[in-house]
Coordinates of C-alpha atoms in Angstrom, one line a residue:
Chain A
M1 CA -71.6 91.8 45.7
A2 CA -69.9 91.2 49.0
K3 CA -68.9 87.7 47.8
H4 CA -67.3 89.3 44.7
S5 CA -65.4 91.8 46.8
A6 CA -63.8 89.0 48.8
E7 CA -62.9 87.0 45.7
V8 CA -61.4 90.1 44.0
L9 CA -59.4 90.9 47.1
V10 CA -58.1 87.4 47.5
E11 CA -56.9 87.4 43.8
G12 CA -55.2 90.8 44.5
L13 CA -53.5 89.5 47.6
K14 CA -52.3 86.5 45.8
K15 CA -50.7 88.6 43.1
I16 CA -49.0 90.8 45.6
L17 CA -47.7 87.7 47.4
I18 CA -46.3 86.4 44.1
S19 CA -44.6 89.6 43.2
V20 CA -42.9 90.4 46.5
K21 CA -42.3 86.8 47.8
E22 CA -38.5 86.9 47.4
G23 CA -38.0 89.7 49.9
L24 CA -40.9 89.0 52.1
D25 CA -40.5 88.5 55.9
E26 CA -41.8 85.1 57.0
K27 CA -44.1 86.6 59.6
V28 CA -45.6 89.0 57.1
Q29 CA -46.1 86.2 54.6
G30 CA -47.9 84.2 57.3
K31 CA -50.2 87.1 58.1
V32 CA -51.1 87.6 54.4
E33 CA -51.7 83.8 54.0
K34 CA -53.9 83.9 57.2
L35 CA -55.9 86.9 55.7
I36 CA -56.4 85.0 52.4
A37 CA -57.6 82.0 54.3
E38 CA -60.0 84.0 56.4
L39 CA -61.4 85.7 53.3
Q40 CA -61.9 82.3 51.8
G41 CA -63.6 81.1 55.0
T42 CA -61.0 78.4 55.6
V43 CA -58.3 77.5 58.1
P44 CA -54.9 79.0 57.4
P45 CA -52.3 76.5 56.2
S46 CA -50.2 76.9 59.3
L47 CA -53.0 75.6 61.5
E48 CA -53.9 72.5 59.5
P49 CA -52.9 69.1 60.8
F50 CA -49.8 67.7 59.1
D51 CA -50.6 66.1 55.8
P52 CA -47.7 64.2 54.3
D53 CA -49.4 63.7 50.9
A54 CA -50.1 67.4 50.6
Q55 CA -46.5 68.2 51.6
K56 CA -45.3 65.8 48.9
L57 CA -47.3 67.8 46.3
E58 CA -46.0 71.1 47.6
L59 CA -42.4 70.0 47.5
G60 CA -42.9 68.7 44.0
F61 CA -44.4 72.0 42.8
D62 CA -41.7 73.9 44.6
F63 CA -39.0 71.9 42.8
F64 CA -40.7 72.5 39.4
K65 CA -41.0 76.3 40.1
N66 CA -37.5 76.8 41.3
N67 CA -35.6 74.5 38.9
I68 CA -37.6 74.6 35.7
F69 CA -40.1 77.4 35.5
D70 CA -38.0 80.2 37.1
K71 CA -35.0 79.2 35.0
N72 CA -36.8 79.3 31.7
R73 CA -39.1 82.3 32.1
E74 CA -39.1 83.3 28.4
Y75 CA -40.0 79.8 27.3
F76 CA -42.9 79.6 29.7
R77 CA -44.1 83.1 28.9
E78 CA -44.4 82.0 25.2
L79 CA -46.0 78.7 26.3
A80 CA -48.6 80.5 28.4
E81 CA -49.8 82.3 25.2
A82 CA -50.2 79.2 23.2
Q83 CA -49.2 75.6 22.9
H84 CA -47.9 74.0 19.7
P85 CA -47.2 70.3 20.6
K86 CA -46.0 68.1 17.8
F87 CA -47.3 65.0 19.4
L88 CA -50.6 63.6 20.5
V89 CA -49.8 60.7 22.8
F90 CA -52.1 58.0 24.1
A91 CA -50.7 56.2 27.1
C92 CA -52.1 54.0 29.8
S93 CA -53.2 55.5 33.1
D94 CA -50.8 53.1 34.9
S95 CA -48.7 55.0 37.4
R96 CA -45.5 53.5 36.1
V97 CA -45.8 54.7 32.5
S98 CA -46.0 58.5 32.3
P99 CA -44.8 59.5 28.8
S100 CA -43.3 62.7 30.2
I101 CA -41.0 60.6 32.3
V102 CA -40.3 57.6 30.0
L103 CA -39.9 59.6 26.8
N104 CA -38.8 62.8 28.6
F105 CA -41.4 65.1 27.0
K106 CA -41.0 68.7 28.1
L107 CA -44.0 70.8 28.9
G108 CA -45.4 72.0 25.6
E109 CA -44.3 69.1 23.5
A110 CA -47.1 66.5 23.8
F111 CA -50.8 66.7 24.2
I112 CA -51.6 63.6 26.2
G113 CA -54.6 61.4 26.6
R114 CA -54.3 58.7 29.3
N115 CA -56.9 55.9 29.9
I116 CA -57.0 52.3 30.9
A117 CA -54.8 50.2 28.5
N118 CA -54.2 53.2 26.2
M119 CA -57.1 52.3 24.0
V120 CA -58.7 54.3 21.1
P121 CA -62.2 53.1 20.1
Q122 CA -63.6 53.3 16.7
F123 CA -65.3 56.6 15.7
D124 CA -68.6 56.9 17.4
Q125 CA -69.9 60.5 17.7
W126 CA -72.2 59.9 20.6
R127 CA -70.7 57.1 22.6
H128 CA -67.0 58.1 22.7
T129 CA -67.1 61.8 23.1
E130 CA -64.4 61.9 25.7
I131 CA -61.6 60.4 23.7
G132 CA -63.1 61.8 20.5
S133 CA -62.6 65.3 21.9
V134 CA -59.0 64.6 22.7
I135 CA -58.3 63.5 19.1
E136 CA -60.4 66.3 17.6
Y137 CA -58.7 69.0 19.7
A138 CA -55.2 67.8 19.0
V139 CA -55.7 67.3 15.3
K140 CA -58.0 70.1 14.3
E141 CA -57.2 72.8 16.9
L142 CA -53.5 72.1 17.6
G143 CA -52.5 70.6 14.3
V144 CA -50.2 67.9 15.8
E145 CA -47.9 66.1 13.4
N146 CA -47.7 62.8 15.1
I147 CA -50.1 60.5 17.0
L148 CA -48.3 58.0 19.2
V149 CA -50.2 55.1 20.9
M150 CA -47.9 53.7 23.6
G151 CA -48.6 50.4 25.3
H152 CA -46.7 48.8 28.1
S153 CA -45.9 45.5 29.8
H154 CA -48.0 44.1 32.6
C155 CA -51.0 46.1 31.6
G156 CA -53.9 45.5 34.0
G157 CA -56.5 46.5 31.4
I158 CA -55.1 44.1 28.9
A159 CA -55.0 41.4 31.5
R160 CA -58.7 42.1 32.2
L161 CA -59.5 41.9 28.5
M162 CA -57.8 38.5 28.4
E163 CA -60.0 37.3 31.3
L164 CA -63.3 38.2 29.7
P165 CA -65.9 36.9 29.7
D166 CA -65.7 36.5 33.5
H167 CA -68.9 35.2 34.9
S168 CA -67.7 35.3 38.5
C169 CA -67.3 39.0 38.7
S170 CA -68.0 42.1 36.6
H171 CA -67.2 45.7 36.7
D172 CA -69.5 48.6 36.0
F173 CA -67.2 50.3 33.6
I174 CA -63.8 48.6 33.1
D175 CA -65.2 45.6 31.2
E176 CA -67.1 47.8 28.8
W177 CA -64.1 49.9 28.1
V178 CA -61.5 47.1 27.5
K179 CA -63.8 45.4 25.1
I180 CA -62.5 47.9 22.6
G181 CA -59.5 45.6 22.3
L182 CA -61.6 42.4 21.4
P183 CA -60.4 42.3 17.8
A184 CA -56.8 42.3 19.0
K185 CA -57.6 39.5 21.5
Q186 CA -59.3 37.5 18.8
K187 CA -56.2 37.7 16.6
V188 CA -53.9 36.6 19.4
K189 CA -56.1 33.7 20.4
E190 CA -56.4 32.5 16.8
E191 CA -52.7 32.6 16.1
A192 CA -50.9 32.3 19.4
N193 CA -53.1 30.3 21.7
H194 CA -50.4 27.7 21.9
L195 CA -48.1 30.1 23.7
P196 CA -47.9 30.4 27.5
E197 CA -50.3 33.0 28.9
E198 CA -47.7 35.5 29.9
E199 CA -46.4 35.6 26.3
Q200 CA -49.9 35.9 25.0
L201 CA -50.4 38.9 27.3
R202 CA -47.2 40.6 25.9
L203 CA -48.4 40.0 22.4
L204 CA -51.9 41.3 23.2
E205 CA -50.4 44.5 24.7
K206 CA -48.8 45.2 21.4
E207 CA -51.6 43.9 19.2
S208 CA -54.0 46.2 21.0
V209 CA -51.8 49.2 20.1
E210 CA -52.1 48.1 16.5
N211 CA -55.9 47.8 16.9
S212 CA -56.0 51.4 18.4
M213 CA -53.9 52.7 15.5
A214 CA -56.3 51.1 13.1
N215 CA -59.3 52.6 15.0
L216 CA -57.7 56.1 14.7
L217 CA -58.1 55.8 11.0
T218 CA -61.9 55.6 11.4
Y219 CA -61.9 59.2 12.4
P220 CA -62.3 61.1 9.1
F221 CA -60.1 64.0 10.1
V222 CA -57.3 61.6 11.2
R223 CA -57.5 59.5 8.0
N224 CA -57.4 62.6 5.8
A225 CA -54.4 64.0 7.6
V226 CA -52.6 60.6 7.4
E227 CA -53.3 60.2 3.8
N228 CA -52.1 63.7 2.9
G229 CA -49.0 63.2 5.0
S230 CA -49.6 65.9 7.6
I231 CA -49.8 63.3 10.4
T232 CA -47.7 60.2 11.1
L233 CA -49.3 57.4 13.1
R234 CA -46.8 55.7 15.5
G235 CA -47.0 52.8 17.8
G236 CA -44.8 52.4 20.9
Y237 CA -44.3 49.7 23.6
Y238 CA -42.5 50.3 26.9
N239 CA -41.4 47.1 28.6
F240 CA -40.4 47.9 32.1
D241 CA -39.2 44.3 32.8
N242 CA -36.1 44.8 30.7
G243 CA -36.1 48.5 30.2
T244 CA -36.8 48.6 26.4
F245 CA -38.9 50.8 24.2
Q246 CA -40.0 49.7 20.7
Q247 CA -41.5 52.1 18.2
W248 CA -42.9 51.7 14.7
K249 CA -44.9 53.6 12.1
K250 CA -48.3 52.6 10.7
M251 CA -47.7 51.5 7.2
Chain B
M1 CA -18.9 54.4 26.4
A2 CA -19.7 50.7 26.3
A3 CA -22.3 49.7 23.8
L4 CA -24.4 46.6 24.5
A5 CA -25.5 44.7 21.4
P6 CA -29.2 44.8 20.9
T7 CA -31.2 41.7 21.5
S8 CA -31.6 39.9 18.2
L9 CA -35.1 40.3 17.0
S10 CA -35.1 36.8 15.5
K11 CA -34.6 35.4 19.0
D12 CA -37.9 36.8 20.1
P13 CA -39.8 33.7 21.3
S14 CA -43.1 35.1 20.1
S15 CA -42.0 35.5 16.5
N16 CA -43.1 32.9 13.9
P17 CA -43.0 33.3 10.1
T18 CA -46.6 32.1 9.8
L19 CA -48.0 34.6 12.2
T20 CA -49.7 37.8 11.0
I21 CA -49.9 39.3 14.5
F22 CA -47.5 41.5 16.1
G23 CA -44.9 38.9 16.8
S24 CA -44.3 38.3 13.1
R25 CA -43.8 42.0 12.4
L26 CA -40.9 41.9 14.8
K27 CA -39.0 39.8 12.4
S28 CA -39.7 42.0 9.4
G29 CA -37.4 44.8 10.8
Q30 CA -40.1 47.4 10.6
I31 CA -39.8 48.0 14.4
Q32 CA -37.1 50.0 15.9
Q33 CA -36.0 48.5 19.1
T34 CA -34.2 50.6 21.6
Q35 CA -32.1 48.7 24.0
F36 CA -29.6 49.9 26.5
R37 CA -27.1 51.5 24.2
L38 CA -25.4 54.6 25.6
C39 CA -25.1 57.3 23.0
S40 CA -22.1 59.6 23.1
S41 CA -23.7 62.4 21.3
F42 CA -27.1 64.0 21.3
R43 CA -28.1 65.6 18.0
S44 CA -30.1 68.7 18.5
N45 CA -31.5 71.2 16.1
T46 CA -32.7 73.8 18.3
G47 CA -35.8 76.0 17.8
L48 CA -37.0 76.7 21.3
K49 CA -34.4 75.9 23.9
L50 CA -34.9 74.8 27.5
K51 CA -31.9 75.6 29.7
A52 CA -30.7 72.7 31.7
S53 CA -30.9 73.2 35.4
A54 CA -28.8 71.4 38.0
E55 CA -29.6 67.8 37.6
P56 CA -32.0 66.8 40.3
P57 CA -32.4 63.4 41.8
A58 CA -35.9 63.2 40.5
L59 CA -36.0 64.9 37.1
T60 CA -33.6 64.9 34.3
Q61 CA -33.2 68.1 32.3
E62 CA -31.9 68.0 28.7
R63 CA -31.6 70.6 26.1
M64 CA -35.0 70.5 24.4
A65 CA -34.7 70.1 20.6
E66 CA -37.2 70.9 18.0
T67 CA -36.5 68.8 15.0
G68 CA -38.2 68.9 11.7
T69 CA -37.9 65.6 9.9
A70 CA -39.5 62.2 10.7
P71 CA -36.3 60.2 11.0
D72 CA -35.0 62.8 13.5
L73 CA -38.1 62.3 15.6
F74 CA -37.4 58.6 15.9
D75 CA -33.9 59.4 17.0
E76 CA -35.2 62.0 19.3
M77 CA -37.6 59.6 21.1
K78 CA -34.9 57.0 21.3
N79 CA -32.5 59.4 22.9
R80 CA -35.1 60.6 25.3
F81 CA -35.8 57.0 26.3
L82 CA -32.2 56.2 26.8
S83 CA -31.8 59.3 29.0
F84 CA -34.7 58.1 31.1
K85 CA -33.2 54.7 31.3
K86 CA -29.8 56.0 32.3
H87 CA -30.8 58.6 34.8
K88 CA -33.8 57.0 36.3
Y89 CA -34.3 53.4 35.6
M90 CA -30.7 52.1 36.1
E91 CA -30.1 54.4 39.1
N92 CA -33.2 53.0 40.8
L93 CA -33.2 49.4 39.4
E94 CA -34.5 47.7 42.5
H95 CA -37.4 50.1 42.8
F96 CA -38.3 49.6 39.1
Q97 CA -38.0 45.9 39.4
A98 CA -40.4 46.0 42.4
L99 CA -42.7 48.3 40.4
S100 CA -42.8 45.9 37.5
K101 CA -44.4 43.4 39.8
A102 CA -47.2 45.7 41.0
Q103 CA -48.2 49.3 41.3
A104 CA -49.6 50.8 44.6
P105 CA -50.1 54.5 43.9
K106 CA -51.6 56.7 46.6
F107 CA -53.1 59.1 44.1
M108 CA -55.4 59.0 41.2
V109 CA -54.9 62.2 39.2
I110 CA -57.4 63.6 36.6
A111 CA -55.7 66.3 34.6
C112 CA -56.2 68.0 31.2
G113 CA -54.4 66.7 28.1
D114 CA -53.0 70.2 27.6
S115 CA -49.2 69.8 26.8
R116 CA -48.4 72.5 29.3
V117 CA -49.8 70.8 32.4
C118 CA -48.3 67.4 32.9
P119 CA -48.6 66.4 36.6
S120 CA -45.4 64.5 36.4
N121 CA -43.5 67.6 35.5
I122 CA -45.4 70.1 37.6
L123 CA -45.9 68.2 40.8
G124 CA -43.0 65.7 40.4
F125 CA -45.0 62.5 40.4
Q126 CA -42.5 59.7 39.9
P127 CA -43.2 56.2 38.4
G128 CA -45.5 54.4 40.7
E129 CA -47.1 57.4 42.4
A130 CA -50.1 58.5 40.4
F131 CA -52.6 56.6 38.3
T132 CA -53.5 59.2 35.8
I133 CA -56.3 60.1 33.5
R134 CA -55.9 62.9 31.0
S135 CA -58.8 64.2 29.0
V136 CA -60.0 67.5 27.6
A137 CA -60.7 70.0 30.5
N138 CA -60.2 67.3 33.2
L139 CA -64.0 66.8 33.5
V140 CA -65.6 64.0 35.5
P141 CA -69.1 62.9 34.3
T142 CA -71.7 61.6 36.7
Y143 CA -72.2 57.9 37.4
E144 CA -75.5 58.0 35.6
S145 CA -74.1 59.3 32.3
G146 CA -72.8 55.8 31.5
P147 CA -69.5 54.2 30.6
T148 CA -66.6 56.5 29.6
E149 CA -62.9 56.1 29.8
T150 CA -62.8 58.3 33.0
N151 CA -65.2 56.2 34.9
A152 CA -63.5 53.0 33.9
A153 CA -60.3 54.5 35.3
L154 CA -62.0 55.6 38.4
E155 CA -63.4 52.1 39.0
F156 CA -59.9 50.5 38.6
A157 CA -58.2 53.1 40.7
V158 CA -60.7 53.1 43.6
N159 CA -61.8 49.4 43.7
S160 CA -58.7 47.6 42.5
L161 CA -55.7 49.8 43.3
E162 CA -57.5 51.4 46.3
V163 CA -55.9 54.8 46.0
E164 CA -56.2 57.1 49.0
N165 CA -56.7 60.3 47.1
I166 CA -58.4 61.5 43.9
F167 CA -56.9 64.7 42.7
I168 CA -58.6 66.7 40.0
I169 CA -56.3 69.3 38.5
G170 CA -57.5 72.2 36.4
H171 CA -55.5 75.0 34.8
S172 CA -55.4 78.4 33.3
C173 CA -56.2 79.2 29.7
C174 CA -58.0 75.9 29.3
G175 CA -59.2 75.4 25.7
G176 CA -61.9 73.0 26.7
I177 CA -63.4 75.3 29.2
R178 CA -63.2 78.2 26.7
A179 CA -65.1 76.0 24.2
L180 CA -67.7 75.3 26.9
M181 CA -68.1 79.0 27.7
S182 CA -68.2 80.0 24.0
M183 CA -70.8 77.4 23.0
E184 CA -74.2 78.9 22.0
D185 CA -75.9 75.8 20.8
E186 CA -75.7 73.3 23.7
A187 CA -77.7 70.5 22.1
D188 CA -76.9 68.4 19.1
S189 CA -73.6 69.1 17.7
S190 CA -71.3 67.3 15.2
S191 CA -68.3 68.2 17.3
F192 CA -66.7 65.8 19.7
I193 CA -65.3 68.6 21.8
R194 CA -68.7 70.3 22.3
N195 CA -70.4 67.0 23.1
W196 CA -67.8 66.3 25.7
V197 CA -67.4 69.6 27.4
I198 CA -71.1 69.8 28.0
V199 CA -70.3 67.6 31.0
G200 CA -69.2 70.9 32.5
K201 CA -72.5 72.6 31.8
K202 CA -73.4 73.1 35.5
A203 CA -70.1 74.9 36.1
K204 CA -70.9 77.2 33.2
L205 CA -74.4 78.0 34.6
I206 CA -72.9 78.8 38.0
T207 CA -70.3 81.0 36.4
K208 CA -72.8 82.9 34.3
D209 CA -74.9 83.4 37.4
A210 CA -72.1 84.6 39.7
A211 CA -69.6 86.3 37.4
S212 CA -71.5 87.7 34.4
N213 CA -70.2 91.2 35.2
L214 CA -66.6 90.0 34.6
S215 CA -64.8 89.9 31.3
F216 CA -65.0 86.8 29.2
D217 CA -61.4 85.8 30.1
Q218 CA -62.2 86.2 33.8
Q219 CA -65.4 84.2 33.4
C220 CA -63.3 81.4 31.8
T221 CA -60.9 81.5 34.8
H222 CA -63.9 81.3 37.2
C223 CA -65.4 78.4 35.2
E224 CA -62.0 76.6 35.2
K225 CA -62.1 76.5 39.0
E226 CA -65.9 76.0 39.3
S227 CA -65.8 73.0 37.0
I228 CA -63.2 71.3 39.3
N229 CA -65.7 71.6 42.2
C230 CA -68.5 70.4 40.0
S231 CA -66.4 67.4 39.1
L232 CA -65.6 66.8 42.7
L233 CA -69.3 66.6 43.5
N234 CA -69.8 64.3 40.4
L235 CA -67.3 61.9 42.0
L236 CA -69.8 61.5 44.9
T237 CA -72.4 60.2 42.5
Y238 CA -70.4 57.0 42.3
P239 CA -71.6 54.8 45.1
W240 CA -68.3 53.0 45.7
I241 CA -66.5 56.4 45.8
E242 CA -69.0 58.0 48.2
E243 CA -68.9 54.9 50.5
K244 CA -65.1 55.2 50.8
V245 CA -65.1 59.0 51.3
K246 CA -67.7 58.5 54.1
R247 CA -65.5 55.9 55.8
G248 CA -62.5 58.3 55.6
V249 CA -60.3 56.0 53.5
L250 CA -60.5 58.2 50.3
S251 CA -60.1 61.9 50.0
L252 CA -61.1 64.1 47.1
H253 CA -59.0 67.1 46.2
G254 CA -59.1 69.9 43.7
G255 CA -56.0 71.7 42.3
Y256 CA -55.5 74.7 40.0
Y257 CA -52.3 75.4 38.1
D258 CA -51.9 78.9 36.8
F259 CA -49.1 78.7 34.2
V260 CA -49.1 82.4 33.6
D261 CA -47.9 83.3 37.1
C262 CA -46.7 79.7 38.0
T263 CA -48.8 79.3 41.1
F264 CA -50.7 76.3 42.4
E265 CA -53.8 76.2 44.5
K266 CA -54.9 73.0 46.3
W267 CA -58.0 72.3 48.3
T268 CA -59.9 69.3 49.7
L269 CA -63.6 68.5 49.5
D270 CA -65.3 68.7 52.9
Y271 CA -67.6 65.8 52.6
K272 CA -69.7 66.5 55.7
G273 CA -70.1 70.1 54.8
S274 CA -71.0 69.3 51.2
I275 CA -73.6 66.8 52.4
M276 CA -75.2 69.5 54.5
E277 CA -75.5 71.6 51.4
G278 CA -77.3 68.7 49.7
K279 CA -74.3 68.0 47.5
N280 CA -75.4 71.1 45.5
R281 CA -72.4 73.1 46.4
A282 CA -68.9 72.0 47.1
V283 CA -67.7 72.9 50.6
V284 CA -63.9 72.8 50.8
K285 CA -61.2 72.8 53.4
N286 CA -57.4 72.7 53.7
R287 CA -56.8 75.3 51.1
S288 CA -53.2 76.0 50.1
F289 CA -51.6 78.5 47.7
W290 CA -48.1 77.8 46.4
C291 CA -46.1 80.5 44.6

């Protein structure tokens, strides 16, 4: 019970801190933060060694809170109650291709799945539960109207797919994952093997998007929704060499 | 404003009438290509509106539009992309050109797919800064559970990109955690969601043990945070992760975004402390609370 008391007290102190922060004296705020830290059994923030990465996060959150959240309270109050995104977006984990930045999605607009090489495997209820749960949640629970699979240039996952099989080195997990794109690689090799490797890679990045879009249709609840017109399947390709974005619909 | 003519699709070197792969589809005109063409107007058909704040150096704010028809959505995406191109890409051309050669992010972020919790928006991660996985309920399975998209991403981020931080970010009102807490039948299910969130089973058991006297909503909040700590411990089941944490070149962090009050909590896994607990309980340090 003593543990619960500390936890409840900490939550209460945090709520007080939030509600009175604007007019709060810095010394008093520091004392409250110290008390919170002591109750949690940790060192207060003011006594921690300087951590530039942590500071970067704090500044980023501060900016969001002051410039976006606080200026759109009503919008965020509604959003806290429920989300109604129109898009499910699959994008690569690559640090350069966040769909929120490239396509300027605001909070609440897109349910996003990000993985290596933005791949969607075929329906497999036992093997691919992680991505299956993203699709299932977005389609069945949230009722999204669009599924966008967005590829990009210089994709490391696609480059790895092109290298396989690689007898000199293997990875525990990456190789197994990117094999999802093998049908796309086969197509590119059959029809464009004469092209320089870089061009083949660009083609494979796009063909893999097509492959993932086709795989989406192996999920019965996706296929039904596409056939009855309640979901549109879209492909996208962001090329950060020349700053272009292509998009198309699955015919 | 000056309009640059779009690149002719027929000049695409990869296109060839005999090909059935992507290159040939470029010729057919089914693809909408967005080049750098500045639009003088931005059509909006507003439902929910997001007020524009003072334009920051890092984030662009536009009036958010909710449009109804499919052609409008194409235009919408195009306009959004052009806005990104104008306000970010062109203004930081050298940086983006360097980025196009290689990425060297310091962070790997594991966040929920929830549309309300994008780390780029909330924490201001810019292109090049965070290699990101997004899945239902930001769960990390153990090494022994076999290949999944999360552990493929972990392998790439840790072994190839050599990130210095792995940051697992949970959030309030998580539908995935709620599903986990609501599940009665924990074995054999036809639902993807249930078969995935079972990864968080340990967090649910801990929550039921510690907080059964709280309301269901409060238990869900407890589990949202507990599952982050369980996932942090699951990270240590990956030999190449534990080895780097031990050497001090990789740090594991948890974060919790409450979008009701707009607060953010952050903490770091204390590796030595957790080892002393037999890796059964996450010992944490460097807690911060931002509000």
